[in-house]
PDB file of C-alpha atoms in Angstrom:
ATOM      1  CA  TYR A  23      25.030  -2.897   5.168  1.00  0.00           C
ATOM      2  CA  ARG A  24      27.683  -5.452   4.652  1.00  0.00           C
ATOM      3  CA  TRP A  25      27.347  -5.944   8.457  1.00  0.00           C
ATOM      4  CA  LEU A  26      23.599  -7.001   7.965  1.00  0.00           C
ATOM      5  CA  ARG A  27      24.502  -9.793   5.776  1.00  0.00           C
ATOM      6  CA  PRO A  28      26.255 -12.263   8.106  1.00  0.00           C
ATOM      7  CA  ILE A  29      23.676 -11.889  10.869  1.00  0.00           C
ATOM      8  CA  CYS A  30      20.858 -12.690   8.307  1.00  0.00           C
ATOM      9  CA  ARG A  31      22.837 -15.765   7.191  1.00  0.00           C
ATOM     10  CA  GLU A  32      23.385 -16.967  10.763  1.00  0.00           C
ATOM     11  CA  HIS A  33      19.807 -16.686  11.566  1.00  0.00           C
ATOM     12  CA  LYS A  34      18.794 -18.025   8.124  1.00  0.00           C
ATOM     13  CA  ILE A  35      16.448 -15.011   7.233  1.00  0.00           C
ATOM     14  CA  SER A  36      15.961 -13.107   3.997  1.00  0.00           C
ATOM     15  CA  PHE A  37      16.254  -9.299   4.928  1.00  0.00           C
ATOM     16  CA  THR A  38      16.962  -6.135   3.123  1.00  0.00           C
ATOM     17  CA  PRO A  39      16.897  -2.344   4.273  1.00  0.00           C
ATOM     18  CA  HIS A  40      14.412  -1.971   1.590  1.00  0.00           C
ATOM     19  CA  MET A  41      12.138  -4.587   3.034  1.00  0.00           C
ATOM     20  CA  GLY A  42      12.484  -2.452   6.373  1.00  0.00           C
ATOM     21  CA  ARG A  43      11.669   0.676   4.728  1.00  0.00           C
ATOM     22  CA  VAL A  44       8.494  -0.952   3.005  1.00  0.00           C
ATOM     23  CA  GLU A  45       7.132  -2.540   6.374  1.00  0.00           C
ATOM     24  CA  PHE A  46       7.743   0.753   7.936  1.00  0.00           C
ATOM     25  CA  ALA A  47       5.934   2.900   5.482  1.00  0.00           C
ATOM     26  CA  SER A  48       3.276   0.258   5.134  1.00  0.00           C
ATOM     27  CA  ARG A  49       2.630   0.425   8.903  1.00  0.00           C
ATOM     28  CA  LEU A  50       2.372   4.097   9.166  1.00  0.00           C
ATOM     29  CA  ASP A  51      -0.053   4.001   6.167  1.00  0.00           C
ATOM     30  CA  ASP A  52      -2.285   1.135   7.755  1.00  0.00           C
ATOM     31  CA  GLY A  53      -2.285   3.603  10.922  1.00  0.00           C
ATOM     32  CA  GLY A  54      -3.437   6.217   8.931  1.00  0.00           C
ATOM     33  CA  ALA A  55      -0.766   8.448   8.510  1.00  0.00           C
ATOM     34  CA  SER A  56      -0.233  10.667   5.683  1.00  0.00           C
ATOM     35  CA  PRO A  57       2.831  10.446   2.988  1.00  0.00           C
ATOM     36  CA  VAL A  58       3.668  13.922   4.483  1.00  0.00           C
ATOM     37  CA  GLN A  59       3.580  12.367   8.011  1.00  0.00           C
ATOM     38  CA  THR A  60       5.615   9.579   6.613  1.00  0.00           C
ATOM     39  CA  VAL A  61       8.297  11.595   5.323  1.00  0.00           C
ATOM     40  CA  ALA A  62       8.601  13.702   8.426  1.00  0.00           C
ATOM     41  CA  VAL A  63       9.493  10.716  10.285  1.00  0.00           C
ATOM     42  CA  GLY A  64      11.431   8.727   7.780  1.00  0.00           C
ATOM     43  CA  THR A  65      14.293   9.254   5.589  1.00  0.00           C
ATOM     44  CA  TRP A  66      12.202  10.133   2.453  1.00  0.00           C
ATOM     45  CA  THR A  67      12.514  13.574   0.857  1.00  0.00           C
ATOM     46  CA  ASP A  68       9.576  13.516  -1.213  1.00  0.00           C
ATOM     47  CA  PRO A  69       5.846  12.369  -0.196  1.00  0.00           C
ATOM     48  CA  ARG A  70       5.575  10.851  -3.786  1.00  0.00           C
ATOM     49  CA  SER A  71       8.491   8.695  -3.168  1.00  0.00           C
ATOM     50  CA  VAL A  72       6.854   6.954   0.076  1.00  0.00           C
ATOM     51  CA  GLU A  73       3.851   5.554  -2.225  1.00  0.00           C
ATOM     52  CA  ARG A  74       6.395   3.292  -3.883  1.00  0.00           C
ATOM     53  CA  TYR A  75       6.940   1.740  -0.495  1.00  0.00           C
ATOM     54  CA  ILE A  76       3.670   1.447   0.962  1.00  0.00           C
ATOM     55  CA  ARG A  77       2.228  -2.085   0.662  1.00  0.00           C
ATOM     56  CA  VAL A  78      -1.330  -2.645   0.193  1.00  0.00           C
ATOM     57  CA  ASP A  79      -2.867  -5.624   1.644  1.00  0.00           C
ATOM     58  CA  LYS A  80      -5.651  -7.761   0.076  1.00  0.00           C
ATOM     59  CA  GLN A  81      -8.405  -6.392   2.158  1.00  0.00           C
ATOM     60  CA  THR A  82      -7.506  -2.619   1.185  1.00  0.00           C
ATOM     61  CA  ARG A  83      -7.740  -3.871  -2.527  1.00  0.00           C
ATOM     62  CA  LYS A  84     -11.100  -5.559  -2.040  1.00  0.00           C
ATOM     63  CA  ARG A  85     -12.255  -2.351  -0.266  1.00  0.00           C
ATOM     64  CA  THR A  86     -10.985  -0.298  -3.073  1.00  0.00           C
ATOM     65  CA  ILE A  87     -12.521  -2.511  -5.898  1.00  0.00           C
ATOM     66  CA  ALA A  88     -15.835  -2.391  -4.057  1.00  0.00           C
ATOM     67  CA  LEU A  89     -15.948   1.423  -3.920  1.00  0.00           C
ATOM     68  CA  SER A  90     -15.160   1.558  -7.374  1.00  0.00           C
ATOM     69  CA  SER A  91     -18.109  -0.699  -8.353  1.00  0.00           C
ATOM     70  CA  ASP A  92     -20.347   0.897  -5.925  1.00  0.00           C
ATOM     71  CA  THR A  93     -19.630   4.397  -7.399  1.00  0.00           C
ATOM     72  CA  ARG A  94     -20.477   3.240 -10.911  1.00  0.00           C
ATOM     73  CA  GLU A  95     -23.812   1.978  -9.558  1.00  0.00           C
ATOM     74  CA  ASN A  96     -24.605   5.054  -7.681  1.00  0.00           C
ATOM     75  CA  HIS A  97     -23.664   7.192 -10.615  1.00  0.00           C
ATOM     76  CA  HIS A  98     -26.230   5.440 -12.792  1.00  0.00           C
ATOM     77  CA  ILE A  99     -29.154   5.777 -10.084  1.00  0.00           C
ATOM     78  CA  ALA A 100     -28.073   9.300  -9.601  1.00  0.00           C
ATOM     79  CA  ASP A 101     -28.723   9.765 -13.319  1.00  0.00           C
ATOM     80  CA  GLY A 102     -32.482   8.776 -12.530  1.00  0.00           C
ATOM     81  CA  ASN A 103     -32.298   5.503 -14.254  1.00  0.00           C
ATOM     82  CA  PRO A 104     -32.287   2.649 -11.717  1.00  0.00           C
ATOM     83  CA  GLU A 105     -32.279   0.002 -14.872  1.00  0.00           C
ATOM     84  CA  SER A 106     -28.992   1.131 -15.967  1.00  0.00           C
ATOM     85  CA  ALA A 107     -27.401   0.079 -12.530  1.00  0.00           C
ATOM     86  CA  VAL A 108     -28.786  -3.423 -12.960  1.00  0.00           C
ATOM     87  CA  LYS A 109     -27.696  -3.548 -16.431  1.00  0.00           C
ATOM     88  CA  SER A 110     -24.150  -2.146 -15.946  1.00  0.00           C
ATOM     89  CA  ASN A 111     -23.766  -5.152 -13.658  1.00  0.00           C
ATOM     90  CA  ILE A 112     -24.288  -7.942 -15.970  1.00  0.00           C
TER      91      ILE A 112
END
């Protein structure tokens, strides 16, 4: 990738092939592609390796954290004790 360095310097940007792979995998993930599908159109050989390249945005993190707390709350209610759901959030 020596050919890329002078272009980046000329345009005063920071870019590496790894950054391109992260962006590519993240956009496919955002669009709903599975790791297996990403492997099929990218240069990865294993769906597990794709997971290292997927960048999770703040909104996704917030939704995931909310799901986690919803699951705990629903678990207590499902046990038949709505009081424990309230206490667990304190």
